[in-house]
Structure formats: C-alpha cells, structure tokens
C-alpha atoms as a PDB file:
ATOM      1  CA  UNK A   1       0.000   0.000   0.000  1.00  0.00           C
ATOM      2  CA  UNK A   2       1.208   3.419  -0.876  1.00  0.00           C
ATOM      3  CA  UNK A   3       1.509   6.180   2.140  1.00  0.00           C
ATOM      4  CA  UNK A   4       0.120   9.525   0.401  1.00  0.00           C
ATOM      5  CA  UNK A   5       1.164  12.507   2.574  1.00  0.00           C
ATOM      6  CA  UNK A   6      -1.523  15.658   3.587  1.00  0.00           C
ATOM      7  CA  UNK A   7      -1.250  16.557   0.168  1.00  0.00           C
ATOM      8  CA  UNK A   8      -1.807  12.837  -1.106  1.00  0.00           C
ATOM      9  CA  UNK A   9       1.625  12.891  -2.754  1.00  0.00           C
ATOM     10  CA  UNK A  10       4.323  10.675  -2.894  1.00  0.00           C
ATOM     11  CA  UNK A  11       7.914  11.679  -3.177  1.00  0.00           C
ATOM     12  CA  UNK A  12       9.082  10.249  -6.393  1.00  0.00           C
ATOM     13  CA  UNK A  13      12.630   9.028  -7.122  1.00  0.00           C
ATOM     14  CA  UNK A  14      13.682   8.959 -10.563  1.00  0.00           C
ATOM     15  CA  UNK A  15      16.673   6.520 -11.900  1.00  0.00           C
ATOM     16  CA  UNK A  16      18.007   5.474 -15.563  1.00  0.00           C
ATOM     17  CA  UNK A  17      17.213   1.972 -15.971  1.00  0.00           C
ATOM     18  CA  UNK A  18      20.763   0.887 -17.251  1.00  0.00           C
ATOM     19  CA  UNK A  19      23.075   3.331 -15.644  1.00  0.00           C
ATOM     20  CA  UNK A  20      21.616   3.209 -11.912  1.00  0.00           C
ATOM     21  CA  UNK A  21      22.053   7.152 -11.661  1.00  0.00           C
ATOM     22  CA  UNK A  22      19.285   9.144 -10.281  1.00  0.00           C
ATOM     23  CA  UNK A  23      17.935  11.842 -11.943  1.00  0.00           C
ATOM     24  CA  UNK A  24      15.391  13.752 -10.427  1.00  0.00           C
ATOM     25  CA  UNK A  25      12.792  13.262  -7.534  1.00  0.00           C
ATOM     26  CA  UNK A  26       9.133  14.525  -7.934  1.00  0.00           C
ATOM     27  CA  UNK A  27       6.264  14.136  -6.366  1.00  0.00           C
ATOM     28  CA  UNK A  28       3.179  11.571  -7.296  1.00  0.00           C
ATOM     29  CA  UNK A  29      -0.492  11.567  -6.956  1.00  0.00           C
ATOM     30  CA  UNK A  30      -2.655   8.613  -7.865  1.00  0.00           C
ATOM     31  CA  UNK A  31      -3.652  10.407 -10.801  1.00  0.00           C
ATOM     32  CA  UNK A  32      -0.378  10.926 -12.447  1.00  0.00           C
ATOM     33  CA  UNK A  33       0.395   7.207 -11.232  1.00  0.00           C
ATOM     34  CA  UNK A  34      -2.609   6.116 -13.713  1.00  0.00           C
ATOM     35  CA  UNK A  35      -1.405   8.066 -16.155  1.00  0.00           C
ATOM     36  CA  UNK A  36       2.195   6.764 -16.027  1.00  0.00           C
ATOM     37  CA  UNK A  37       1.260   3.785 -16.616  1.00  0.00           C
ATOM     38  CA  UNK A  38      -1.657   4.197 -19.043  1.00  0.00           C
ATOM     39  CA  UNK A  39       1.244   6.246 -21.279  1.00  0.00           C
ATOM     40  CA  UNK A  40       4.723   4.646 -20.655  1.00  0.00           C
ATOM     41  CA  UNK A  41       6.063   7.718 -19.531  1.00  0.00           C
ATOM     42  CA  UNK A  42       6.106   9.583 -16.400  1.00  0.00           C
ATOM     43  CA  UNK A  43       3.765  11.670 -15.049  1.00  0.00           C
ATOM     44  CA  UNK A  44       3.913  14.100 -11.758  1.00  0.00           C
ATOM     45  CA  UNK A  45       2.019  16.213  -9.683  1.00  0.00           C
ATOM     46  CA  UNK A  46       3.104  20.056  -9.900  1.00  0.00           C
ATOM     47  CA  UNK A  47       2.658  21.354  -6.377  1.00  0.00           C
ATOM     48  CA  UNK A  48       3.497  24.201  -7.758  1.00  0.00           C
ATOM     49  CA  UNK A  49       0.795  24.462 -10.430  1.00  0.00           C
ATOM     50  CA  UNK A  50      -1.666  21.857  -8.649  1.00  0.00           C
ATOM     51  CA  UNK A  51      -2.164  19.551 -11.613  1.00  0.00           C
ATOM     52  CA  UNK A  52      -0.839  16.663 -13.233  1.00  0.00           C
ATOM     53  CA  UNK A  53       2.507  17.392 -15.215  1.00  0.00           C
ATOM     54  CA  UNK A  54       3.576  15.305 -18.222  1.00  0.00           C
ATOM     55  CA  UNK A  55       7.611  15.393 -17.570  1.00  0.00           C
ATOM     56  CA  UNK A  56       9.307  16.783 -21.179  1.00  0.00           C
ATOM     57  CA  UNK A  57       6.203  17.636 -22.209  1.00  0.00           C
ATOM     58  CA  UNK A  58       7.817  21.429 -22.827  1.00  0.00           C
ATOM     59  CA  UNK A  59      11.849  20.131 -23.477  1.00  0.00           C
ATOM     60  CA  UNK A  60      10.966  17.031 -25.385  1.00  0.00           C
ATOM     61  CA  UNK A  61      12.869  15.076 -23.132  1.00  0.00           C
ATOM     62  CA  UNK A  62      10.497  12.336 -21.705  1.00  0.00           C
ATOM     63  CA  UNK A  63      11.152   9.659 -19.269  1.00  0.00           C
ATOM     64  CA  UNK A  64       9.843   6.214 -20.787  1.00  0.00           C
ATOM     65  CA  UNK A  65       8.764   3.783 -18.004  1.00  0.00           C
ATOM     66  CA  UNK A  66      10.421   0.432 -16.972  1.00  0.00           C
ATOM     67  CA  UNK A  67       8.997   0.231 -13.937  1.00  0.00           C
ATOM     68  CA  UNK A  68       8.093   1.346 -10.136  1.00  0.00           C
ATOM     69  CA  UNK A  69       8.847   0.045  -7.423  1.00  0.00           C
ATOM     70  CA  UNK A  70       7.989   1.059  -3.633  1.00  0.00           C
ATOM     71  CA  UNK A  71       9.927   1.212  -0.684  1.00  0.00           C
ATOM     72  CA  UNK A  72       9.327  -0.794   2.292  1.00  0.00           C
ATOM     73  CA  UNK A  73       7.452   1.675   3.835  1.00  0.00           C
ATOM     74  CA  UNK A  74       4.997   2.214   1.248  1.00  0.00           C
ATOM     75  CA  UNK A  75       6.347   6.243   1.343  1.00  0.00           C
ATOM     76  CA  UNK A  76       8.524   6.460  -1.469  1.00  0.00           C
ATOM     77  CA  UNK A  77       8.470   5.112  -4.970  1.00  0.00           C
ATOM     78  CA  UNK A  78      11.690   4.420  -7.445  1.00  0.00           C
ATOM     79  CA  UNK A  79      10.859   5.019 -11.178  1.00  0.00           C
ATOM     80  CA  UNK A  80      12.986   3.240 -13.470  1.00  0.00           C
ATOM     81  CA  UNK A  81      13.270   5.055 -16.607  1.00  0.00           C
ATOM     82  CA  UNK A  82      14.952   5.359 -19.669  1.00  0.00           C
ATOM     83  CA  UNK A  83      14.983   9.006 -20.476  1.00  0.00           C
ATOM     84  CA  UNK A  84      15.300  10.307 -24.198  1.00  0.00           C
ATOM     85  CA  UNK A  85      17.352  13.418 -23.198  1.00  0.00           C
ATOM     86  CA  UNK A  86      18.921  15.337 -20.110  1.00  0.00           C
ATOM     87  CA  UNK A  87      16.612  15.141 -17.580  1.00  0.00           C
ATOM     88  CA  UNK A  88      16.904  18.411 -15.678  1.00  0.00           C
ATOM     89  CA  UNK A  89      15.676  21.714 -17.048  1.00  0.00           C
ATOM     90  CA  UNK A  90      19.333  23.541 -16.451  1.00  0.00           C
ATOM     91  CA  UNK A  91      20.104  20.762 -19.798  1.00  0.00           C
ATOM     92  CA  UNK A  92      22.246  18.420 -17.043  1.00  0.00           C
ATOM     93  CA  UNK A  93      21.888  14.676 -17.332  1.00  0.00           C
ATOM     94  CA  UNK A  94      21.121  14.712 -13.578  1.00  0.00           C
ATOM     95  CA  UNK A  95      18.972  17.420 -11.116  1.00  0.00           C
ATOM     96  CA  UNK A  96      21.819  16.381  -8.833  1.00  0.00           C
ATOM     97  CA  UNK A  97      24.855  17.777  -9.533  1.00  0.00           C
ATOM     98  CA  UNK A  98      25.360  20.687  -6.763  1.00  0.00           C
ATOM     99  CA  UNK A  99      27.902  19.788  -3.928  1.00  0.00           C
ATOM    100  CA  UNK A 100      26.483  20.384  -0.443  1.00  0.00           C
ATOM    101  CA  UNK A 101      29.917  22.522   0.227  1.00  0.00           C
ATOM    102  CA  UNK A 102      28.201  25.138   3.230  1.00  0.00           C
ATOM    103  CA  UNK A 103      24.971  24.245   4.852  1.00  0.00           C
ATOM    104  CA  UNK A 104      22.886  26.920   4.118  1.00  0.00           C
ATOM    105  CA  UNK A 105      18.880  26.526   4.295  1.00  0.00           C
ATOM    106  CA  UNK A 106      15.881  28.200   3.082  1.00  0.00           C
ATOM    107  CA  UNK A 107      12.202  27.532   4.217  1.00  0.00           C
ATOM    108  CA  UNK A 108       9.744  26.690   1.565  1.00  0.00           C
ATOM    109  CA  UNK A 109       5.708  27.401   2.262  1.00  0.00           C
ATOM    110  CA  UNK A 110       4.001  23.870   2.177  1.00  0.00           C
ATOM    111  CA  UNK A 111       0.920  24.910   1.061  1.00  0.00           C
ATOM    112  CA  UNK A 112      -2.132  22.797   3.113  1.00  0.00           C
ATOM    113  CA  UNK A 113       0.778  22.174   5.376  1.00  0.00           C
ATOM    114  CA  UNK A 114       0.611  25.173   6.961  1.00  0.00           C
ATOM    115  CA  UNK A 115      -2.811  23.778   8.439  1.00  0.00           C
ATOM    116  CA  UNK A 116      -0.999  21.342  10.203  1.00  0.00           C
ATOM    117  CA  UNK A 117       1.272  24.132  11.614  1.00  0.00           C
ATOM    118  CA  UNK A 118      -1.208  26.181  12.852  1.00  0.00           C
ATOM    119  CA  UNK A 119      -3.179  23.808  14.476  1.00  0.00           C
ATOM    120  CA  UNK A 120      -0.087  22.535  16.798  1.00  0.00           C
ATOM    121  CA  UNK A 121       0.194  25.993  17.756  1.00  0.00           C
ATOM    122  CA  UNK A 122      -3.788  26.417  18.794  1.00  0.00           C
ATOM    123  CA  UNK A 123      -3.252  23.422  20.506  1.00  0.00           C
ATOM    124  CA  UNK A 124       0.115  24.562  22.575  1.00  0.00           C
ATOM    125  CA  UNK A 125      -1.641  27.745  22.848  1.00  0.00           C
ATOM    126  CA  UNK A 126      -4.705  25.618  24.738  1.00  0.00           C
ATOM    127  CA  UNK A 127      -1.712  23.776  26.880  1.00  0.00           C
ATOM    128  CA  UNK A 128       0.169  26.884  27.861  1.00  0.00           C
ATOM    129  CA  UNK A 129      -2.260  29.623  27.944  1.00  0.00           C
ATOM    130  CA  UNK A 130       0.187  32.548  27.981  1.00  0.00           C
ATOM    131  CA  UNK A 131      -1.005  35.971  28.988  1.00  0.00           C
ATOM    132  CA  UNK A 132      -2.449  38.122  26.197  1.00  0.00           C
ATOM    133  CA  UNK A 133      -3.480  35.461  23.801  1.00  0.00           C
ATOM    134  CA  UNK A 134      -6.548  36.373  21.354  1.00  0.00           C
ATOM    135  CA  UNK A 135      -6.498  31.943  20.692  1.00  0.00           C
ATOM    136  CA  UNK A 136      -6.427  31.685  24.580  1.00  0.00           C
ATOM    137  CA  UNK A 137      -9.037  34.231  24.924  1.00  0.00           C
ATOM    138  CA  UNK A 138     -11.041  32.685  22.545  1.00  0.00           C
ATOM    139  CA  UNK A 139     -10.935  29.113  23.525  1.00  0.00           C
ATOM    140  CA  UNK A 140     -12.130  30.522  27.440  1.00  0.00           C
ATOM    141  CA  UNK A 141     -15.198  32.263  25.641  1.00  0.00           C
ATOM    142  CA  UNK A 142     -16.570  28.938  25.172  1.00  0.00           C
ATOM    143  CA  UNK A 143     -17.863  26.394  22.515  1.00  0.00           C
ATOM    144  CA  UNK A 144     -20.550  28.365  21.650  1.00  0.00           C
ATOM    145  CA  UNK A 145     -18.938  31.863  21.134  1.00  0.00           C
ATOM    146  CA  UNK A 146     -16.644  30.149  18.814  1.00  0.00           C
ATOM    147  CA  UNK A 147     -18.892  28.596  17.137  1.00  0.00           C
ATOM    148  CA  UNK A 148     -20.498  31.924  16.637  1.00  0.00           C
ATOM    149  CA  UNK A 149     -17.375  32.828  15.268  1.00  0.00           C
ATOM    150  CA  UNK A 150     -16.791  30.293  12.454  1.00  0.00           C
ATOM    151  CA  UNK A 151     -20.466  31.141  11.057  1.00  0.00           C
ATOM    152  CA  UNK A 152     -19.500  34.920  11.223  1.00  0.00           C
ATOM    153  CA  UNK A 153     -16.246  33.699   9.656  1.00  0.00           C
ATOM    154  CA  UNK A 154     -18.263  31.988   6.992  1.00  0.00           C
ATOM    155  CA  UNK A 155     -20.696  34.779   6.001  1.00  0.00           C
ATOM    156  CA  UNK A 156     -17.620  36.922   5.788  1.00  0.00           C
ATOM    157  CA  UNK A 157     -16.114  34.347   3.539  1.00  0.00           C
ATOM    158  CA  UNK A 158     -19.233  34.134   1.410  1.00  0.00           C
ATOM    159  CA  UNK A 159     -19.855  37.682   0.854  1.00  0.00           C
ATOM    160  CA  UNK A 160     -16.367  38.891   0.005  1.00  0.00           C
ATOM    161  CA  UNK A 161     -16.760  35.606  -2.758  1.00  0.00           C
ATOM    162  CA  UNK A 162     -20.486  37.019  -3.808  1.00  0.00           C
ATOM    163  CA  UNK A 163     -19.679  40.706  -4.372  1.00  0.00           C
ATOM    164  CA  UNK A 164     -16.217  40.160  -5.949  1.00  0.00           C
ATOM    165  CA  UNK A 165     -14.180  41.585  -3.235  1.00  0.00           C
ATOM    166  CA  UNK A 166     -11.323  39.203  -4.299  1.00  0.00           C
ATOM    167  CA  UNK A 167      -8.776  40.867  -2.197  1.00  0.00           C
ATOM    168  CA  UNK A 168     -10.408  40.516   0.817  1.00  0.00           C
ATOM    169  CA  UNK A 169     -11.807  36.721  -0.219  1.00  0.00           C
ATOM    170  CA  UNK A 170      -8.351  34.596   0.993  1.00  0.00           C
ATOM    171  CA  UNK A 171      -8.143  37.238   4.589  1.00  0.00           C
ATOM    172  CA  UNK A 172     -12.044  36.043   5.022  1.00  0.00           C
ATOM    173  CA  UNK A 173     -10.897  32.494   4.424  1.00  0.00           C
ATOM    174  CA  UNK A 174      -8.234  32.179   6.097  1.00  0.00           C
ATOM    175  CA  UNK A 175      -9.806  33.925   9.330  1.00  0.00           C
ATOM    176  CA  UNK A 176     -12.694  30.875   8.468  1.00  0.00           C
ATOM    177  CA  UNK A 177      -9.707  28.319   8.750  1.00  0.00           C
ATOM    178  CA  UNK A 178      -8.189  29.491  11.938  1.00  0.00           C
ATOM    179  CA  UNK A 179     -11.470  29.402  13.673  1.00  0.00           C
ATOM    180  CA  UNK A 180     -12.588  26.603  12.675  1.00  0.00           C
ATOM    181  CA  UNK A 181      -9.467  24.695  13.860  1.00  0.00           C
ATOM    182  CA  UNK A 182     -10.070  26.277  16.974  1.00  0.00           C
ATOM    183  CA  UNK A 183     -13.489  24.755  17.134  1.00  0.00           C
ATOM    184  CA  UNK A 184     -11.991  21.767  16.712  1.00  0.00           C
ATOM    185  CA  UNK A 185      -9.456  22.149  19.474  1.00  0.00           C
ATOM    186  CA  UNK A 186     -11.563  23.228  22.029  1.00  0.00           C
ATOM    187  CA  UNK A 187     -13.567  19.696  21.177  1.00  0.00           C
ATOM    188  CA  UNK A 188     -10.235  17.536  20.986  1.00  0.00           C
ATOM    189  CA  UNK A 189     -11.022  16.606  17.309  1.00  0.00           C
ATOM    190  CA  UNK A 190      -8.206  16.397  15.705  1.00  0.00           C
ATOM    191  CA  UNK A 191      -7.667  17.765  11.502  1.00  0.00           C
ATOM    192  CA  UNK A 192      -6.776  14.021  10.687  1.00  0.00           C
ATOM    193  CA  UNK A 193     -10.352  13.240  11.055  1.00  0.00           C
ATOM    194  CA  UNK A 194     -11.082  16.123   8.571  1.00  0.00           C
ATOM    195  CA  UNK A 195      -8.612  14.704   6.018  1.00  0.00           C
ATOM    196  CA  UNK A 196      -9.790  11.626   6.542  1.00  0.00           C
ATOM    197  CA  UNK A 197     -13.712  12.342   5.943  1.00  0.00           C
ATOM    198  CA  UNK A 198     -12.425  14.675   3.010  1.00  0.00           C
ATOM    199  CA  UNK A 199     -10.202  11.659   1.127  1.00  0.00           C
ATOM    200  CA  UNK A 200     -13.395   9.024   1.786  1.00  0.00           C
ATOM    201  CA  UNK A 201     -15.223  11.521  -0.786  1.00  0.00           C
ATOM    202  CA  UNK A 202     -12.359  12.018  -3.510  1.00  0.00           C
ATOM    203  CA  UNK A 203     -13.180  10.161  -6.733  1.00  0.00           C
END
C-alpha cells in the first residue's frame, strides 16, 4: 500500500534503468500514477501548479517507463526510466549535480501544510495559555462563542466571494480556517479526522 502525505503525494525518485544514476525526484499523486502507466512515460504532480505534469512535455525530453517500485514503507516510490534526453531543465543529465559545500537553508511554504502548523500551535496555545493570547481568549469564551465565530467567519467568507471583493476573499478564508481549527481544538477533534472524511469523498 502506498503512504500519500496531507497533500496525497508521494515523493518520487527517478533513476536510468541501465546506468543506476538518479535523476530527479518529484512528487506523485494517484492520478499521475494512472497516467504513467496508461502512457509509458512519467507523469507528476506540480505542487506548484496543482495539476498533473507530463515530464518533457515542454523540453521534449520524456522519461519512458520500466517500472516502479515502492519502498518498504509504502512512502517512497523508485521510477525506473529510460529518459530520451537530459533530464533536468538547467540541460544536465542529472537534477543532482550541486555539492552540499556550506549548509545553508531556506524555508519553503508547504501549502495545506501550513494547516498542520497552525493547528499545533492552537493546541500549545490551549496547553500553555500565555497571557495576552486572542487563541487563549477565545478558547475561554466557550464552545458556543466560537462557534459563533466560524459562522460569522463563513458569512464573511461568502460575501467577500459574492460581491467580488477578491482581495479581501483569501483574509475572510483564512480567518474561516483558523477558527474553525479552533473549534476543533476546544472539542479535541483532531484535523486528521477532517482529512480523513475529506479523502473518503475524492473520486
């Protein structure tokens, strides 16, 4: 069985069939699975773009399909290919050809991740309660004042989408979000029963 991630991804390793070097890791949905398959050659799932990318579909240089295999976790998969042309978009064979020579990071945004984020920090802010909190405030108000709030929240949300107000649309959302992951703190329900009701409906 395949582990899918929040996002229902899968990191995807990519590796030429008779050399053994790897190429390129990307990401899988069980979309772009199908579709690898279905075609021969590899599919992924743009996280960037949110939809299903046909790799060389822009450079001409496909990846034609041996096989994939899992790990033994289920959480990664190895695509064994046999590419018609330099895999990476900078015209290298490889995507990995930068030495790690000084450890220097940078922080990516994660997308739905950030859900995950913020509701660890409702939940230490439930734990800790420090002084001057507008979470902590709001989780002593009650169940019922915020529930009140996520149906103001809502109606916010839904006007800003019916008159157009598109700049103000992802502020109203995103104040929908937070409150409604409080709501679910103050319960002790946790998102992963969300996600879960949400991927029993995909298809």
């Amino acid at each position: 069985m395949i582990k899918l991630d929040v996002r229902g991804l899968v990191p995807s390793i990519v590796q030429d069939a008779d050399t053994g070097k790897v190429l390129m890791l990307g990401y899988s949905s069980p979309g772009s699975i199908r579709r690898t398959l279905e075609d021969g050659q590899v599919w992924f799932y743009s996280r960037s773009r949110q939809e299903l990318w046909h790799k060389g579909e822009t450079s001409g240089n496909f990846l034609n399909l041996e096989e994939i295999v899992s790990d033994c976790d289920g959480d990664a998969l190895l695509f064994r290919v046999r590419p018609t042309g330099p895999t990476c978009h900078t015209g290298s064979e490889s995507c990995f050809f930068t030495p790690l020579d000084a450890q220097e990071y940078e922080a990516t945004e994660d997308g739905p991740g950030v859900l995950e984020e913020l509701f660890a920090v409702i939940q230490d802010r439930k734990l800790s309660r420090p002084e001057g909190s507008y979470t902590v405030r709001l989780l002593e108000s009650g169940v019922e004042r915020i529930a009140q709030k996520v149906i103001e929240e809502a109606g916010e949300s839904a006007l800003a989408g019916a008159t157009g107000a598109l700049d103000e649309l992802p502020k109203e959302v995103a104040d929908l979000l937070y409150h409604t992951l409080t709501l679910l703190a103050s319960l002790d329900v946790s998102p992963q029963e969300v996600w879960r009701e949400l991927r029993s409906r995909r298809g």
